[in-house]
mmCIF file with all atom_site columns, C-alpha atoms in Angstrom:
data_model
loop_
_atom_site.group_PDB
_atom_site.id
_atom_site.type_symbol
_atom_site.label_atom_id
_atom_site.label_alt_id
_atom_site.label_comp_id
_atom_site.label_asym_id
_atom_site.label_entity_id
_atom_site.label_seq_id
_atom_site.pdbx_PDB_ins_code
_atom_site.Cartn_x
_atom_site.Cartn_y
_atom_site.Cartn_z
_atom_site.occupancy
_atom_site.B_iso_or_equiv
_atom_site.pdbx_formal_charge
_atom_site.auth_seq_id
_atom_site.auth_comp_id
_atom_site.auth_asym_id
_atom_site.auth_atom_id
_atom_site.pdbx_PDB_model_num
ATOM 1   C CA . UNK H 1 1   ? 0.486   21.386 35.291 1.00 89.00 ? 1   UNK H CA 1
ATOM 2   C CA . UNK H 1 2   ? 1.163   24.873 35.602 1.00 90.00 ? 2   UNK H CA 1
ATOM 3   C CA . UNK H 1 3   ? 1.321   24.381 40.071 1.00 94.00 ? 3   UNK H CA 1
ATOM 4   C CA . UNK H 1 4   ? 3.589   21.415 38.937 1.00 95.00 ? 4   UNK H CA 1
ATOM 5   C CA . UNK H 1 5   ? 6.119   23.376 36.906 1.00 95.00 ? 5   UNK H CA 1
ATOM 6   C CA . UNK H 1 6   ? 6.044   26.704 39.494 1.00 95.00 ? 6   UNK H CA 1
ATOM 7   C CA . UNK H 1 7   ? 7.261   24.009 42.210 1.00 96.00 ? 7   UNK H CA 1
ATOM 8   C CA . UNK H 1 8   ? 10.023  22.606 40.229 1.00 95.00 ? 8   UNK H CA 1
ATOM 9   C CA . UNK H 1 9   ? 10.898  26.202 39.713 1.00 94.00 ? 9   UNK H CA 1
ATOM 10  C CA . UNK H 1 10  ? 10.552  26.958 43.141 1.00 95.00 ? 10  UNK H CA 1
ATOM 11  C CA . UNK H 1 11  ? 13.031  24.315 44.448 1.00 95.00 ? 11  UNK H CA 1
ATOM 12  C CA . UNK H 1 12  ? 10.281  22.710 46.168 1.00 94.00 ? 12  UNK H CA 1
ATOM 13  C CA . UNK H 1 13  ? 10.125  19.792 43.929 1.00 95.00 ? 13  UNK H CA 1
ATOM 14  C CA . UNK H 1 14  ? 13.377  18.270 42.445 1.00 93.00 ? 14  UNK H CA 1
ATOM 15  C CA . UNK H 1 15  ? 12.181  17.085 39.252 1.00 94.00 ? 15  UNK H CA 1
ATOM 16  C CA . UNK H 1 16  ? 12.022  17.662 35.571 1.00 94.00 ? 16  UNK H CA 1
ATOM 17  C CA . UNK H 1 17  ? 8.739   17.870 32.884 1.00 96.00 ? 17  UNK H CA 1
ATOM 18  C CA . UNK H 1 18  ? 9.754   15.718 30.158 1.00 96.00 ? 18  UNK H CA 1
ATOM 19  C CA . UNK H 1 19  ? 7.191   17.013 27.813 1.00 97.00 ? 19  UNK H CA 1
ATOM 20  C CA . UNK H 1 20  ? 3.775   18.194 28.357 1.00 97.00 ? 20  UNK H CA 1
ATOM 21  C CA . UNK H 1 21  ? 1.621   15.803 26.240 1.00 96.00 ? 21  UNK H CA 1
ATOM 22  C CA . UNK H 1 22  ? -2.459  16.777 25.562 1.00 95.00 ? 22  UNK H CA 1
ATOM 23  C CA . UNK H 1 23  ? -5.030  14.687 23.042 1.00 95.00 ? 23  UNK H CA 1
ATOM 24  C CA . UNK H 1 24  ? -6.653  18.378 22.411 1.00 94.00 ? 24  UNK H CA 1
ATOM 25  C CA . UNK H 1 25  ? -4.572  20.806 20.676 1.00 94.00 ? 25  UNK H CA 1
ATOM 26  C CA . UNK H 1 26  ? -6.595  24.033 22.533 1.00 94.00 ? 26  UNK H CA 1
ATOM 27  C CA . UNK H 1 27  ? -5.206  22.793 25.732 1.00 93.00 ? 27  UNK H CA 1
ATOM 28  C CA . UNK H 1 28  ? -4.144  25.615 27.730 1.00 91.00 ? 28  UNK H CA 1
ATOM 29  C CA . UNK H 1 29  ? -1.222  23.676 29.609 1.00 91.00 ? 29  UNK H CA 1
ATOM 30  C CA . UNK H 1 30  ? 0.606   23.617 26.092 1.00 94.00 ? 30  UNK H CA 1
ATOM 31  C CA . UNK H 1 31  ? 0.956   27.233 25.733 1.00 94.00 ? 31  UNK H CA 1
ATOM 32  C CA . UNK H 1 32  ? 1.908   27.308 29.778 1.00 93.00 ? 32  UNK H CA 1
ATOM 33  C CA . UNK H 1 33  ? 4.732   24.682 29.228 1.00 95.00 ? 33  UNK H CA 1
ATOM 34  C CA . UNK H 1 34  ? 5.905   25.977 25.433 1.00 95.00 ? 34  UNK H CA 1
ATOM 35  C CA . UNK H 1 35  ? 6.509   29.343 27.543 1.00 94.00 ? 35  UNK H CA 1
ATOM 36  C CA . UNK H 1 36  ? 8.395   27.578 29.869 1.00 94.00 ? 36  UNK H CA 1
ATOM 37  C CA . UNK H 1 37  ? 10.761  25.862 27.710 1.00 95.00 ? 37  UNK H CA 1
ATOM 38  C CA . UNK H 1 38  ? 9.005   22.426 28.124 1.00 96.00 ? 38  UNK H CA 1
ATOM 39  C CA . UNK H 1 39  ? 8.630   20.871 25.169 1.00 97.00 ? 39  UNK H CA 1
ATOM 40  C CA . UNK H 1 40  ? 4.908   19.781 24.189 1.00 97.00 ? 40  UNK H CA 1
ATOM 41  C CA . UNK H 1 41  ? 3.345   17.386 21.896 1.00 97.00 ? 41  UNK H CA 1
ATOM 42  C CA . UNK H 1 42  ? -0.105  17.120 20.478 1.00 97.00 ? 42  UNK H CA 1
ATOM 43  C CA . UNK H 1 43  ? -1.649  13.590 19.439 1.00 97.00 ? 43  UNK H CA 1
ATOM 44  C CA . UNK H 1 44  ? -5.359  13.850 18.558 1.00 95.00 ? 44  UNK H CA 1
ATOM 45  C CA . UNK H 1 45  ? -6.567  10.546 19.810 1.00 95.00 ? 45  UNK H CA 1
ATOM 46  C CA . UNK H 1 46  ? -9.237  10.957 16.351 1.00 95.00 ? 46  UNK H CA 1
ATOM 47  C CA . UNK H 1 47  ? -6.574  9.671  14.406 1.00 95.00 ? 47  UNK H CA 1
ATOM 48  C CA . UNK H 1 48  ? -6.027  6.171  15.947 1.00 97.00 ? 48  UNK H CA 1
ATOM 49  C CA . UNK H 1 49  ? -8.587  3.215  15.553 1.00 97.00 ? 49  UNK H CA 1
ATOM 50  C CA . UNK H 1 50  ? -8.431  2.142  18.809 1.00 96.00 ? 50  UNK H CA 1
ATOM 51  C CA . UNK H 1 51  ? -8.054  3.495  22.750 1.00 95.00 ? 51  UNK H CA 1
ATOM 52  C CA . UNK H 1 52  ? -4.252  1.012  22.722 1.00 96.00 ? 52  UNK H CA 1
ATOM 53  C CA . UNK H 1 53  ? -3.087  2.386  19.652 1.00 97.00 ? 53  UNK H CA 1
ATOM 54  C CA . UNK H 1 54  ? -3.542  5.498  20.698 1.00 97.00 ? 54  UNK H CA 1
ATOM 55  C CA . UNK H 1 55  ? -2.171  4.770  23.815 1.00 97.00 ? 55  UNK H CA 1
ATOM 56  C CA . UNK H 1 56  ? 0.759   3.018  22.307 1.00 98.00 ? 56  UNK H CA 1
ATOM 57  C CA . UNK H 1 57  ? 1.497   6.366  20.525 1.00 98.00 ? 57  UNK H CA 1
ATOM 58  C CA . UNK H 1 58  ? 1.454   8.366  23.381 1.00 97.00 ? 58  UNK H CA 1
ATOM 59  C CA . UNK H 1 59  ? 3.827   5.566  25.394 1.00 98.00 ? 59  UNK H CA 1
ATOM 60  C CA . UNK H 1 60  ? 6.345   5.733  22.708 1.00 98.00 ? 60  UNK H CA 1
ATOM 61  C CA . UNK H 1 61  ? 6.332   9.373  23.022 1.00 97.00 ? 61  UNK H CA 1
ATOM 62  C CA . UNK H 1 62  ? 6.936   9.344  26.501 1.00 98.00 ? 62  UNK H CA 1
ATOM 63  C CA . UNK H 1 63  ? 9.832   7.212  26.085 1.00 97.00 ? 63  UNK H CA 1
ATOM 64  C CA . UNK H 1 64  ? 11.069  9.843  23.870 1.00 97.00 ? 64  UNK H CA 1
ATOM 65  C CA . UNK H 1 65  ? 11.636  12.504 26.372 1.00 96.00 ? 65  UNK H CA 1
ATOM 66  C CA . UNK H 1 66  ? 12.470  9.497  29.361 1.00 95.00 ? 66  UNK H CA 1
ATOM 67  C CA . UNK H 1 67  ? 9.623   10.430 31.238 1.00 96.00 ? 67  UNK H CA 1
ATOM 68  C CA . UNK H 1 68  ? 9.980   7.930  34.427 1.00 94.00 ? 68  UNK H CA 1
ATOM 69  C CA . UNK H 1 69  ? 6.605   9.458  36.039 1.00 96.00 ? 69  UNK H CA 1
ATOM 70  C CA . UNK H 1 70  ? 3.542   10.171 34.474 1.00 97.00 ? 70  UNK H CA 1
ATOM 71  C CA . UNK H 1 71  ? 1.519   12.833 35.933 1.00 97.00 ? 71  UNK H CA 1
ATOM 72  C CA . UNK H 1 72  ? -2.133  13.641 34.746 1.00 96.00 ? 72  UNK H CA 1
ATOM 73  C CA . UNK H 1 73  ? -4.117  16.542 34.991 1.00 90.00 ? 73  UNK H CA 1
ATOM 74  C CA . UNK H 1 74  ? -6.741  17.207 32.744 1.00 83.00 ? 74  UNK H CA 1
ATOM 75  C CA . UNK H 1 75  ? -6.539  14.519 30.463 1.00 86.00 ? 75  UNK H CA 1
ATOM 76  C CA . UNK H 1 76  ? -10.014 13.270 30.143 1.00 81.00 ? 76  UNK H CA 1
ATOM 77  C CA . UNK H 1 77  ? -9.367  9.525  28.700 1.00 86.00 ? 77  UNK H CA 1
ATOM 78  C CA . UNK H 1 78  ? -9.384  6.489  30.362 1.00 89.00 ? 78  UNK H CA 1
ATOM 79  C CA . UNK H 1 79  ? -6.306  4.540  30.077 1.00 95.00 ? 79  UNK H CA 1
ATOM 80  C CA . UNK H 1 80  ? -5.942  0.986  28.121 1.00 96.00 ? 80  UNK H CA 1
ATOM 81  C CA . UNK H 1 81  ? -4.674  -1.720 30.226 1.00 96.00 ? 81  UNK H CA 1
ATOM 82  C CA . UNK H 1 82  ? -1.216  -1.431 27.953 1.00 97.00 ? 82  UNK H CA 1
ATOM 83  C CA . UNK H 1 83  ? -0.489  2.113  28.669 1.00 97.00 ? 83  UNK H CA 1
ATOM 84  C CA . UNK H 1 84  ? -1.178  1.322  32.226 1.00 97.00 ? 84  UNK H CA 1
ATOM 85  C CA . UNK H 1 85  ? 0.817   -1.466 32.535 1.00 97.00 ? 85  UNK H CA 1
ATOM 86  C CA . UNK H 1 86  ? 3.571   0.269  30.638 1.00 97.00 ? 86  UNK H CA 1
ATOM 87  C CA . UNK H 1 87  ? 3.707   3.047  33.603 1.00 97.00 ? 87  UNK H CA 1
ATOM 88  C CA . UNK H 1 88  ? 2.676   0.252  36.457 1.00 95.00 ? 88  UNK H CA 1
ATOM 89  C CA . UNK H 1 89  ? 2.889   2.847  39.443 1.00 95.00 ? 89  UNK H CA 1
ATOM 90  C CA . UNK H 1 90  ? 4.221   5.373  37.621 1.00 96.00 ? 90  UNK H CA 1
ATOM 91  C CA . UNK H 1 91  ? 1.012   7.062  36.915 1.00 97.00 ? 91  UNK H CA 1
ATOM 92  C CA . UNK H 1 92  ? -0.338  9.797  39.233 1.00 97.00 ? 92  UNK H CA 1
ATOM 93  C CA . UNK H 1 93  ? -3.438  11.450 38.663 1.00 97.00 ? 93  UNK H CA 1
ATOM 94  C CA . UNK H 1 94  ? -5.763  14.220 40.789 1.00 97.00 ? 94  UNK H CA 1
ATOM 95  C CA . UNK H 1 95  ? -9.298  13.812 41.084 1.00 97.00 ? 95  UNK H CA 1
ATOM 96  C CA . UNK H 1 96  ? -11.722 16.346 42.624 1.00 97.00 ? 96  UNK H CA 1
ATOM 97  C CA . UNK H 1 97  ? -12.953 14.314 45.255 1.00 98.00 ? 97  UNK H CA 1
ATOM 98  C CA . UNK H 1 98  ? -11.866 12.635 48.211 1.00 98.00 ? 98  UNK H CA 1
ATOM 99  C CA . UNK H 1 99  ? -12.174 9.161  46.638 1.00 98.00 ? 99  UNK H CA 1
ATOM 100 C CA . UNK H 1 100 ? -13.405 6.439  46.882 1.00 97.00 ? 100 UNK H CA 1
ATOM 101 C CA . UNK H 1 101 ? -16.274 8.997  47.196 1.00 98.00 ? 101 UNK H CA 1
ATOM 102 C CA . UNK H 1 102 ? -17.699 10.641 43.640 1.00 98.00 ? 102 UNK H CA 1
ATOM 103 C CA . UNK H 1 103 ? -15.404 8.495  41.416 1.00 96.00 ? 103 UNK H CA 1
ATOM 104 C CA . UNK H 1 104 ? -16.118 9.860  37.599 1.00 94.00 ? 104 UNK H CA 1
ATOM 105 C CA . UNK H 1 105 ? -16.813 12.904 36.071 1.00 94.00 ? 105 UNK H CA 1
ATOM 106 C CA . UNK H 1 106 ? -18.815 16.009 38.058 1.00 96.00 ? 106 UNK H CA 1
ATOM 107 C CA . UNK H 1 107 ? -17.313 14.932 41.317 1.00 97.00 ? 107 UNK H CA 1
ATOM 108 C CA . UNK H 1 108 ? -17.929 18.082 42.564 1.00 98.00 ? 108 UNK H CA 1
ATOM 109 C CA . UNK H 1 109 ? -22.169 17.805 41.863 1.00 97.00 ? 109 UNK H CA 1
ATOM 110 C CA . UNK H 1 110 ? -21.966 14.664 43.141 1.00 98.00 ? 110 UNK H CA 1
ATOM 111 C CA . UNK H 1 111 ? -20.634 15.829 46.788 1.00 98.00 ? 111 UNK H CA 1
ATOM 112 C CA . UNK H 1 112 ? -23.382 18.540 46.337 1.00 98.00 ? 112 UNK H CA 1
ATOM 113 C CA . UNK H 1 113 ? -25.913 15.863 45.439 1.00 98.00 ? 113 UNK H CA 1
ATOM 114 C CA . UNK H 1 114 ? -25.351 13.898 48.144 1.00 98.00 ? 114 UNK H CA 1
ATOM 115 C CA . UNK H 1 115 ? -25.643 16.480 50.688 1.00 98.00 ? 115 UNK H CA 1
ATOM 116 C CA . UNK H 1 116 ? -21.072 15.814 52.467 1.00 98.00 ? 116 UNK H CA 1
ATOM 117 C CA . UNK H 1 117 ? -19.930 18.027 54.553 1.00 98.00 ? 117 UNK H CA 1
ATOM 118 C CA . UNK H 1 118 ? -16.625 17.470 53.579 1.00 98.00 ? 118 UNK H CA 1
ATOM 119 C CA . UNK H 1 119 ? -15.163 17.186 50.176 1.00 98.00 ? 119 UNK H CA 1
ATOM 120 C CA . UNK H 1 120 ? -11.433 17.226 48.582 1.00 98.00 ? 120 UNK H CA 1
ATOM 121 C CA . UNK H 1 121 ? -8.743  16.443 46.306 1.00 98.00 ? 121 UNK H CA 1
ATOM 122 C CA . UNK H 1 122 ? -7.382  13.088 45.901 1.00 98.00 ? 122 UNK H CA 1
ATOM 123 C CA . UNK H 1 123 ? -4.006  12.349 44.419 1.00 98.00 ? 123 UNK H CA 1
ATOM 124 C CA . UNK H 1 124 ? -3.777  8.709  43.660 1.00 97.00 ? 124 UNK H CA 1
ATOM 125 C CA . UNK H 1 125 ? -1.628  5.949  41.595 1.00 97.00 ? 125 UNK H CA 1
ATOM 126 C CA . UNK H 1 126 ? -3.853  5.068  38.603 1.00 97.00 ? 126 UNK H CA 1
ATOM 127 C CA . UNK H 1 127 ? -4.782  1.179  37.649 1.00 95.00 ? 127 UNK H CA 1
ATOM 128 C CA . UNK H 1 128 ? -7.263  0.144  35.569 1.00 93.00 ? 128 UNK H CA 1
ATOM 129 C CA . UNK H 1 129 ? -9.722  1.043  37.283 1.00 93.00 ? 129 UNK H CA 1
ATOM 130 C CA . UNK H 1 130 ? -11.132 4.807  36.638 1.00 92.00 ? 130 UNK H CA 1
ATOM 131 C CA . UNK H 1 131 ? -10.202 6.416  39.557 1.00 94.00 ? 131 UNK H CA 1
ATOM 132 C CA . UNK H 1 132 ? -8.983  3.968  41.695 1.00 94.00 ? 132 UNK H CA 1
ATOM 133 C CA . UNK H 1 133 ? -5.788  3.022  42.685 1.00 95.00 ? 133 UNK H CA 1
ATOM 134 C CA . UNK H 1 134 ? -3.689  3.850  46.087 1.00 97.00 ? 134 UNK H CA 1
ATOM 135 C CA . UNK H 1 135 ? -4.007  6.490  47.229 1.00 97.00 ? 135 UNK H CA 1
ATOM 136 C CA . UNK H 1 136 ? -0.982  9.330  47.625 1.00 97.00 ? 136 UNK H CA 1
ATOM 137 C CA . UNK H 1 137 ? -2.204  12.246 49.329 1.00 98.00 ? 137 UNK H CA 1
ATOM 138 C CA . UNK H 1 138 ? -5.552  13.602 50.044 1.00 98.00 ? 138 UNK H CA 1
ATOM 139 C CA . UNK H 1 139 ? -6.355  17.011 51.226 1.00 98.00 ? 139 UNK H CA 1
ATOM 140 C CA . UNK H 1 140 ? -9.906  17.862 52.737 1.00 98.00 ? 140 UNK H CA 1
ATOM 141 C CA . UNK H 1 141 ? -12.230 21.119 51.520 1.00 98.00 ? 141 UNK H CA 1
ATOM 142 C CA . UNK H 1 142 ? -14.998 22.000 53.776 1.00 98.00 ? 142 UNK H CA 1
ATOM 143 C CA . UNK H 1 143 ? -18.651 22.169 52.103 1.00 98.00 ? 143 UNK H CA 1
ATOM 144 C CA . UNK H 1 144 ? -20.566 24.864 52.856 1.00 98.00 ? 144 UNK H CA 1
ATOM 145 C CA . UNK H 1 145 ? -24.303 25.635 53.248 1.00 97.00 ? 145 UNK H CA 1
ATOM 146 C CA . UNK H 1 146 ? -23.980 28.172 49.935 1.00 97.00 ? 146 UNK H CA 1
ATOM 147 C CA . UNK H 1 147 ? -21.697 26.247 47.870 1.00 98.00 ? 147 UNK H CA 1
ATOM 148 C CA . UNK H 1 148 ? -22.493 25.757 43.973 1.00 98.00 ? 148 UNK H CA 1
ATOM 149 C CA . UNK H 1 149 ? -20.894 23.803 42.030 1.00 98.00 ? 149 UNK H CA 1
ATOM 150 C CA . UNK H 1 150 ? -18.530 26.230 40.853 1.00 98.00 ? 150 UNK H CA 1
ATOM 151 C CA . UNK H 1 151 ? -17.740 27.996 44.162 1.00 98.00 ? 151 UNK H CA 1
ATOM 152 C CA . UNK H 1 152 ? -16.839 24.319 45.042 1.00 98.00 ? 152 UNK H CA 1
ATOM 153 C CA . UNK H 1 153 ? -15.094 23.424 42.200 1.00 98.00 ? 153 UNK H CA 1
ATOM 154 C CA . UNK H 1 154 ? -12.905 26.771 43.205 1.00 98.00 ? 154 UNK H CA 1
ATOM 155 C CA . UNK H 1 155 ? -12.028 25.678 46.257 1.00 98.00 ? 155 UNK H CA 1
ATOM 156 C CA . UNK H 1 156 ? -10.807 22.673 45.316 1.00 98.00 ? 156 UNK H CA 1
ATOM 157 C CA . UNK H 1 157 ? -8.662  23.623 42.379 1.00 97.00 ? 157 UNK H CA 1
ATOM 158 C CA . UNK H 1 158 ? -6.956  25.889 44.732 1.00 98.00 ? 158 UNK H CA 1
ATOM 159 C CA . UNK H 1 159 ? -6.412  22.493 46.784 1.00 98.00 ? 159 UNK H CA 1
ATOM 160 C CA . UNK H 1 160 ? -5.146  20.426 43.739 1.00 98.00 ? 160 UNK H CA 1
ATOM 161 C CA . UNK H 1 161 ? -2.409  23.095 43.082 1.00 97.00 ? 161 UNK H CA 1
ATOM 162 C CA . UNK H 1 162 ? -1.153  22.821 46.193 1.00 97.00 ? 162 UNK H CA 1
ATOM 163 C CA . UNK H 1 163 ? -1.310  18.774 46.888 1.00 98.00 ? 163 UNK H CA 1
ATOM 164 C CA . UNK H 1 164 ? -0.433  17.158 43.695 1.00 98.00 ? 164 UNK H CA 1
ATOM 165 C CA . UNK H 1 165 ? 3.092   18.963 43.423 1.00 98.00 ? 165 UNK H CA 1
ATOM 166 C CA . UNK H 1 166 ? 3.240   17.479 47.349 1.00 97.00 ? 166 UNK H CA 1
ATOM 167 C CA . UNK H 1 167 ? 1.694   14.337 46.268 1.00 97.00 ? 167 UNK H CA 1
ATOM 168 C CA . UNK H 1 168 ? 4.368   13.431 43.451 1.00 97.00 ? 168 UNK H CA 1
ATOM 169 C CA . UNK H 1 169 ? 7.556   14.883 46.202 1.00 96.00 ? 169 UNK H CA 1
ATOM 170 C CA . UNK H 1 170 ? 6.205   12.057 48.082 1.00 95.00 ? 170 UNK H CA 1
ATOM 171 C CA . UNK H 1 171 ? 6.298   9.277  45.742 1.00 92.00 ? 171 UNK H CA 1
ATOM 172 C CA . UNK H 1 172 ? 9.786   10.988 44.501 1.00 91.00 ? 172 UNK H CA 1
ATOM 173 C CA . UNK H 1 173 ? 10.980  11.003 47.679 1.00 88.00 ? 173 UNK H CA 1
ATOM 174 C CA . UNK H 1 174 ? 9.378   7.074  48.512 1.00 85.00 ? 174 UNK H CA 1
ATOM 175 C CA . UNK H 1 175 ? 11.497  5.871  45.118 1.00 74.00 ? 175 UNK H CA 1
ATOM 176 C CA . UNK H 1 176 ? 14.442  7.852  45.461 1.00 65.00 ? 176 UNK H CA 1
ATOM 177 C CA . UNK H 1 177 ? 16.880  5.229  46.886 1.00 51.00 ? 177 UNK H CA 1
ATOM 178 C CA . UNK H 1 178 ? 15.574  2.998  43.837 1.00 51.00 ? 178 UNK H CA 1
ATOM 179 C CA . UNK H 1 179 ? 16.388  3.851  40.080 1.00 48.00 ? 179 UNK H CA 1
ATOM 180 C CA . UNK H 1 180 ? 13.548  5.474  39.505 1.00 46.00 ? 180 UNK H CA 1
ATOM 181 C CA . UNK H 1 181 ? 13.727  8.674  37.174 1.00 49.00 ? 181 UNK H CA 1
ATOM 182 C CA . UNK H 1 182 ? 13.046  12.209 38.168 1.00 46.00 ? 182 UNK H CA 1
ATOM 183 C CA . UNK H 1 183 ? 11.241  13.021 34.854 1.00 52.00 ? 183 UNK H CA 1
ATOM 184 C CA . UNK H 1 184 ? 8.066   13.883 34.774 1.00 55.00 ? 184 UNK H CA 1
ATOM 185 C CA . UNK H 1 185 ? 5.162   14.088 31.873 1.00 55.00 ? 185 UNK H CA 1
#
């Protein structure tokens, strides 16, 4: 979020954050976009009976601040087929992997696990599948022999800063002649 908003500021993305939207109310990206001057909203997902109402809440939120793209990062819930098809390819996300490799959580253990040479960031259009969908923009991180986990995961971060502001100036730039919004969230 925060790579997002310093490349908007930067003039190297011409786009807007809506609102900055998080399930957890600890999440650091809220204090990030509250300082600046992006509005935030907190829904605890423990308050609705069900992943679509809860997803319906967060929709009509959305709608609020005319977010035409949604752009995760972070948010650890997968989405109900409503919310999805609500956004239909409007919904980027970042994984840290160079999928369709280590789909799912500890991506980076798995690459470790399974002894790559290669791993990555993968920016992709989200569906309903977890982490599937087309795929944007992928950028490649070299494994090394001493890598852990974390030195890894470090890497890669420092990858997903850099791509996914790319990654939605491409889909931006894909739409633009079409009446697709510039607002993010």
């Amino acid at each position: 979020m925060q790579a997002i908003l310093e490349a908007i500021q930067q003039g190297e993305l011409d786009a807007r954050v809506g609102v900055v939207l998080s399930n957890v109310a600890s999440a650091p990206g809220l204090a990030r976009a509250q300082a600046a001057g992006v509005p935030t909203t907190v829904i605890d997902h423990k308050g609705y009976p069900s992943r679509e109402a809860f997803d319906r809440a967060v929709v009509e939120e959305l709608q609020k601040h005319d977010v035409d793209l949604v752009c995760l990062a972070g948010f650890m819930r997968l989405l109900s087929p409503f919310f999805v098809r609500s956004y239909s390819g409007r919904i980027l996300n970042i994984h840290p992997s160079l999928l369709p490799a280590f789909p799912g959580l500890n991506a980076q253990r798995q690459a470790l696990d399974h002894g790559v040479k290669v791993s990555g960031c993968t920016v992709h259009l989200v569906d309903e599948e977890l982490d599937h969908g087309p795929i944007v923009l992928q950028t490649a991180v070299p494994v090394r022999e001493d890598d852990t986990e974390e030195t890894l995961s470090e890497r890669i971060l420092t990858e997903e800063h850099r791509t996914y502001p790319k990654a939605i100036r491409l889909l931006l730039d894909r739409r633009s002649s079409s009446p697709f919004g510039r607002g993010l969230g």
